[in-house]
Coordinates of N, CA and C in Angstrom, one line a residue:
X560 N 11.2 100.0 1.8 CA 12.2 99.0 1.7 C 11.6 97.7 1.1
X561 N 12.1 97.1 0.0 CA 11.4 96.0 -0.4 C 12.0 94.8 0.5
X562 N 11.9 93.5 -0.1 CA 11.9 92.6 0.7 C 13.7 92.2 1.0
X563 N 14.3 92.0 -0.5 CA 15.6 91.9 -0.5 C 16.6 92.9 0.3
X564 N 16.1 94.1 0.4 CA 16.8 94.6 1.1 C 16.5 94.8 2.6
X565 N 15.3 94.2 2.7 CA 15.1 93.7 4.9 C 16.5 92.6 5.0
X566 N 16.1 91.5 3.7 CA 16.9 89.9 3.4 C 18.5 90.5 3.8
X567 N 18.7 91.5 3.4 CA 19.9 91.8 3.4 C 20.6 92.3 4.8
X568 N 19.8 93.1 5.4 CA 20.0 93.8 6.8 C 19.7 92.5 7.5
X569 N 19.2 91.9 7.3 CA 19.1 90.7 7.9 C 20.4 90.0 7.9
X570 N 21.0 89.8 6.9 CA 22.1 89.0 6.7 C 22.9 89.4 7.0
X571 N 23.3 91.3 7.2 CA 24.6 91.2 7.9 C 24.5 91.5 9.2
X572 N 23.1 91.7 10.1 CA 22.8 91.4 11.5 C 23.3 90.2 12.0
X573 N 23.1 89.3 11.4 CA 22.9 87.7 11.4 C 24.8 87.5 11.6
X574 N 25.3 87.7 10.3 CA 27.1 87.9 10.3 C 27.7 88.5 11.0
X575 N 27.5 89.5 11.4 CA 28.4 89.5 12.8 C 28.0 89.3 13.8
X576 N 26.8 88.9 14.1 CA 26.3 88.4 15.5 C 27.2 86.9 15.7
X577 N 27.6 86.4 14.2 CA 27.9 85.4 14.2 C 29.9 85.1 14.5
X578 N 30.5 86.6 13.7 CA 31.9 87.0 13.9 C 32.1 87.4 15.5
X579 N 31.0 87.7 16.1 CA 31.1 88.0 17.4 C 31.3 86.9 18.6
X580 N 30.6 86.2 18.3 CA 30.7 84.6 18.5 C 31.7 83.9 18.2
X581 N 32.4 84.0 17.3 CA 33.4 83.6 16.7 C 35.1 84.3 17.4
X582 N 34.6 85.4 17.5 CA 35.4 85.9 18.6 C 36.0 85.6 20.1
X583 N 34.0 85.4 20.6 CA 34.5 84.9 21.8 C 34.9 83.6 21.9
X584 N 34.6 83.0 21.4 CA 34.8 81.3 21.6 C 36.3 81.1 21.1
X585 N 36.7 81.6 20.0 CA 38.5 81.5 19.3 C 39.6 82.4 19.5
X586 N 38.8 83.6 20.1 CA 40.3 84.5 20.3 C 40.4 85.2 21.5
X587 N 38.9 85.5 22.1 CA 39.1 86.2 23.3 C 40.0 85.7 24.4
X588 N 40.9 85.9 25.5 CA 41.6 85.5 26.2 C 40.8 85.1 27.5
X589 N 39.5 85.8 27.4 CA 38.8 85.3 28.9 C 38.2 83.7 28.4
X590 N 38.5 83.3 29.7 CA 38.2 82.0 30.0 C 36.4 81.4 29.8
X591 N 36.1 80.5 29.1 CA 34.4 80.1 29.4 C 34.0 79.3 30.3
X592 N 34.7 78.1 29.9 CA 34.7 77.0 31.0 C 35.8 76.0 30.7
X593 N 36.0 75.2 31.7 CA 37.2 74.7 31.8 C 37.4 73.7 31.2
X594 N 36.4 73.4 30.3 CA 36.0 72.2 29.0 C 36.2 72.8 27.9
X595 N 35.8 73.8 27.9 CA 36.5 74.6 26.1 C 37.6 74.5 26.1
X596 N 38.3 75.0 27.3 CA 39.9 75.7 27.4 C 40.6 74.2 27.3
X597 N 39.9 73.0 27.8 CA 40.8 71.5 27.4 C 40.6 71.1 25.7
X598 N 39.6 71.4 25.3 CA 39.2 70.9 24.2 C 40.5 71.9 23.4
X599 N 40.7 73.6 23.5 CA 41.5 74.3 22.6 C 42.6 74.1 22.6
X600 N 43.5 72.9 24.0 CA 44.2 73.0 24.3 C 44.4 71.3 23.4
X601 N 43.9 70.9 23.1 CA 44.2 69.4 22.5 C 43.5 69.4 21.5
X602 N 43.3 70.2 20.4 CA 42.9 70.4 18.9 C 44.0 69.9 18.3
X603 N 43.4 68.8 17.0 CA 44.6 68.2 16.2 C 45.2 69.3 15.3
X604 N 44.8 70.2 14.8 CA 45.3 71.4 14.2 C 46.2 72.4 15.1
X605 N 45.7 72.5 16.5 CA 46.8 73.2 16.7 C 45.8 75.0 16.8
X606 N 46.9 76.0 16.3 CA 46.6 77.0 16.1 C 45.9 77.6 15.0
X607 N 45.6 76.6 14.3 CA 45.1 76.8 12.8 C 43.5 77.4 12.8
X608 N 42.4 77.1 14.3 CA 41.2 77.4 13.9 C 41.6 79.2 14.1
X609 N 42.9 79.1 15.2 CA 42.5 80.9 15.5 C 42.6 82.0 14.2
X610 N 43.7 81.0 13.4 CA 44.2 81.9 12.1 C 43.4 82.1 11.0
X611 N 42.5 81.0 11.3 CA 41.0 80.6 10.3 C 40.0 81.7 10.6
X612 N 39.7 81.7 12.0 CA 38.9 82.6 12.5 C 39.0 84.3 12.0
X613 N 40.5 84.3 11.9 CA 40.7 85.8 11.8 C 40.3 86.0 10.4
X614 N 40.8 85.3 9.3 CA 40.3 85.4 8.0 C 38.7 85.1 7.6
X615 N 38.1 84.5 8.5 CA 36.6 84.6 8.3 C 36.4 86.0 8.8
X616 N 36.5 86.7 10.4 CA 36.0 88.0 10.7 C 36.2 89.4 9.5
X617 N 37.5 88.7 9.2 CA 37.9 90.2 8.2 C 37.2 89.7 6.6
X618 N 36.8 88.7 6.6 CA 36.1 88.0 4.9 C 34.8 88.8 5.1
X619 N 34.1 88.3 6.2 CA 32.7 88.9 6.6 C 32.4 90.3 6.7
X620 N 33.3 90.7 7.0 CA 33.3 92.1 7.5 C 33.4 93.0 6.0
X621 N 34.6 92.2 5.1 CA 34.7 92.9 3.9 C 33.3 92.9 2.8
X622 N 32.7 91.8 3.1 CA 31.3 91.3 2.3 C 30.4 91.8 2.6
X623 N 30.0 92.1 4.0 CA 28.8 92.8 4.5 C 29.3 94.4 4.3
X624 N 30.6 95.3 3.8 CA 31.1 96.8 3.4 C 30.7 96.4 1.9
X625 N 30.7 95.1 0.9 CA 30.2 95.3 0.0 C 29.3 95.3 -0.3
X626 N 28.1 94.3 0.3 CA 26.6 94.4 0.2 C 26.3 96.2 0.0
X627 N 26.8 96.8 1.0 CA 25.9 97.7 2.0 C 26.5 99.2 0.4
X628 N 27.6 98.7 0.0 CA 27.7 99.9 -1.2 C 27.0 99.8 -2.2
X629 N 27.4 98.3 -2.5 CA 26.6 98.3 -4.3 C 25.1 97.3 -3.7
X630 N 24.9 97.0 -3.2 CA 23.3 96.5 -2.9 C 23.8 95.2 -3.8
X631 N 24.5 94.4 -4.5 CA 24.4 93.1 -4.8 C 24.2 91.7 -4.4
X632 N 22.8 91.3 -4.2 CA 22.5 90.4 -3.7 C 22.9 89.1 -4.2
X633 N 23.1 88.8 -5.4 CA 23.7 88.0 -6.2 C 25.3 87.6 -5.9
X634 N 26.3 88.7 -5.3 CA 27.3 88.8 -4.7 C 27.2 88.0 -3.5
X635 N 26.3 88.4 -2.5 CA 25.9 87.9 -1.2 C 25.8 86.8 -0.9
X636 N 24.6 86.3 -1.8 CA 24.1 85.0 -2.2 C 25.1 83.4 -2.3
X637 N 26.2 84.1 -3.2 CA 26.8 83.7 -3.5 C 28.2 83.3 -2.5
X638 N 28.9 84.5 -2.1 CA 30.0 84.3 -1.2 C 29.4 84.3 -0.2
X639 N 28.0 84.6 0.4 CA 28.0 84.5 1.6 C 27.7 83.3 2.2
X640 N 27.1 82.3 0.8 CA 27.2 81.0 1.1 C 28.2 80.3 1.5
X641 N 29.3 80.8 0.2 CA 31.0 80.1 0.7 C 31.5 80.6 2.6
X642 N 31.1 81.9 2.7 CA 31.3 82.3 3.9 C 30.8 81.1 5.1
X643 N 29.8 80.5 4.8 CA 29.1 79.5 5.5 C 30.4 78.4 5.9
X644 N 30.2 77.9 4.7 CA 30.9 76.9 4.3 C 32.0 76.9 5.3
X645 N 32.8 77.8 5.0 CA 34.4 78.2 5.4 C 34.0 77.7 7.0
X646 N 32.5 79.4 7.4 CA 32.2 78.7 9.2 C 32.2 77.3 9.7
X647 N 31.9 76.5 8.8 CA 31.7 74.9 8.9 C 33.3 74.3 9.1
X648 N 33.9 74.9 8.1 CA 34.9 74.3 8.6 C 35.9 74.6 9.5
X649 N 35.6 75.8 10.0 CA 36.5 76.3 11.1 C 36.1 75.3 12.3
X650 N 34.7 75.1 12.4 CA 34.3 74.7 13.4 C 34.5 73.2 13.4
X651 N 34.8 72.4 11.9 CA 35.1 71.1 12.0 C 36.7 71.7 12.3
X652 N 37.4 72.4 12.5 CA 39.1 72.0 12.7 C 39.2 72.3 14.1
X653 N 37.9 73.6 14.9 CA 37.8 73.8 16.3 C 37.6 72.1 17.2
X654 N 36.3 71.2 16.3 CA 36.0 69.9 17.6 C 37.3 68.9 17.5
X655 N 37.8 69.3 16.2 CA 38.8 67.5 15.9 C 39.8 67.5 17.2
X656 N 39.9 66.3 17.8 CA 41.1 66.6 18.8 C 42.0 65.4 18.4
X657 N 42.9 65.6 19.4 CA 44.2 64.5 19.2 C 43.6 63.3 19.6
X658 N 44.1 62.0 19.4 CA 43.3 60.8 19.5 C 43.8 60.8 21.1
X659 N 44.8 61.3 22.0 CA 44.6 61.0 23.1 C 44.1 61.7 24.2
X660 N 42.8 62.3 23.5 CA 42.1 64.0 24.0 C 40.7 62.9 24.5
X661 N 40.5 63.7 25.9 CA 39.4 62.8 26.7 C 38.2 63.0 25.9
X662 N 38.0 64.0 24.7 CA 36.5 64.4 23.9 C 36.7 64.1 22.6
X663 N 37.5 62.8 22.5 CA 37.8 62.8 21.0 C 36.8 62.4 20.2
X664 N 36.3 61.3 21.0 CA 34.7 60.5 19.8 C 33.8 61.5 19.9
X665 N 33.7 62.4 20.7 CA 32.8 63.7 20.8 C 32.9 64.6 19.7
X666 N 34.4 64.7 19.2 CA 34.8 65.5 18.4 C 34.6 64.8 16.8
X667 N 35.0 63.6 17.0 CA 34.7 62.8 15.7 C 33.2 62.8 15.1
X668 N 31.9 62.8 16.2 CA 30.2 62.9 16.3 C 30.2 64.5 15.6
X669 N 30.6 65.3 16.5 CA 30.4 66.9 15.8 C 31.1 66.7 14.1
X670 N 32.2 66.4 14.2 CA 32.8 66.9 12.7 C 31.7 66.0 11.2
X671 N 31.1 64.7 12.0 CA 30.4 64.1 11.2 C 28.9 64.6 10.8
X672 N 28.4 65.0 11.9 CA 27.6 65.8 11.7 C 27.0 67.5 10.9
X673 N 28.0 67.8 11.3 CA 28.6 68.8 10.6 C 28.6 68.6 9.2
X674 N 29.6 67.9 8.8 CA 30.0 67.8 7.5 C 28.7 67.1 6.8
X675 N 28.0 66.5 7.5 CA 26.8 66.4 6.9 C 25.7 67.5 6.6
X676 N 25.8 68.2 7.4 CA 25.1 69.6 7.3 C 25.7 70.2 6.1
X677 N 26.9 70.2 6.0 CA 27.3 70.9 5.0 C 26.7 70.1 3.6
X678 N 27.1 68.7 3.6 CA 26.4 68.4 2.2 C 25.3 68.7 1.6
X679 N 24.6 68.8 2.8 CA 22.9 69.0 2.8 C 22.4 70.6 2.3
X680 N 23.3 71.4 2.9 CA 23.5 72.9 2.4 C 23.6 72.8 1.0
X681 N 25.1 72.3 0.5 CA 25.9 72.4 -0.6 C 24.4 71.5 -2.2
X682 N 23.8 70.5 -1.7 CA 22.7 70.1 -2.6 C 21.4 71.4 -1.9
X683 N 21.2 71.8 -1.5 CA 20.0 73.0 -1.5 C 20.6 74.0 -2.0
X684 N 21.4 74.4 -2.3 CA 21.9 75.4 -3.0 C 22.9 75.4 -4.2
X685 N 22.4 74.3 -4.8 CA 23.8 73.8 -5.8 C 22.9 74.6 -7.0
X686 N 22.0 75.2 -6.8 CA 21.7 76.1 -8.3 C 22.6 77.6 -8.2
X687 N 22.4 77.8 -7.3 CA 23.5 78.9 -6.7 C 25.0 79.2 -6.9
X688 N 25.4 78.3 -6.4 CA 27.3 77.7 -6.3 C 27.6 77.1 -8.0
X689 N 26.5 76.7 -8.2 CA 27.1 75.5 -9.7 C 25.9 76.0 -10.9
X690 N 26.0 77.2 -11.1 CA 25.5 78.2 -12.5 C 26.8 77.7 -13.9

């Protein structure tokens, strides 16, 4: 096995460890703690992270069925970056809350952060994305 293809088993260990997580925290019905369940209950979006969620699990799921036939890393590379991206922003539409939500400057700290992370991504990989 050369290296790209460890890189690769790697990456879709990595993605759904990550869709699994994404599961429990946005769709599962059992309860975590009684601070998630306020925070999902006063999101400025509403229902939008769950619907986001479900289109990331089935994005991911379809990406790591195409890795795994044609071996294209350059595919992977590519959308699995956007794949990121997309997580980033599920997760900025998961903290945003209504302005009269007791974790709202909490939520405003995460989404800035965040979205910083993403810039920082988006310039380390801008040879990638912007060919």
């Amino acid at each position: 096995m050369n290296k790209f293809e460890i890189l690769g088993y790697f990456w879709i260990f990595t993605s759904i460890s990550l869709c699994i997580g994404l599961y429990k925290l946005e769709l599962s019905k059992r309860v975590i703690d009684e601070e998630y369940e306020y925070i999902k209950k006063h999101r400025a979006f509403g229902n939008l992270t769950k619907y986001l969620t479900i289109i990331a699990i089935v994005s991911i799921l379809l990406l790591n069925l195409n890795f795994l036939v044609y071996k294209d890393y350059e595919f992977m590379s590519r959308f699995g970056g956007a794949w990121a991206f997309f997580l980033l922003f599920i997760m900025c539409t998961g903290f945003f809350q209504k302005r009269d939500s007791l974790y709202y400057k909490r939520g405003i700290i995460a989404i800035a952060s965040i979205l910083f992370g993403a810039v920082g991504s988006a310039y380390a990989f801008k040879d990638i994305f912007f060919k």
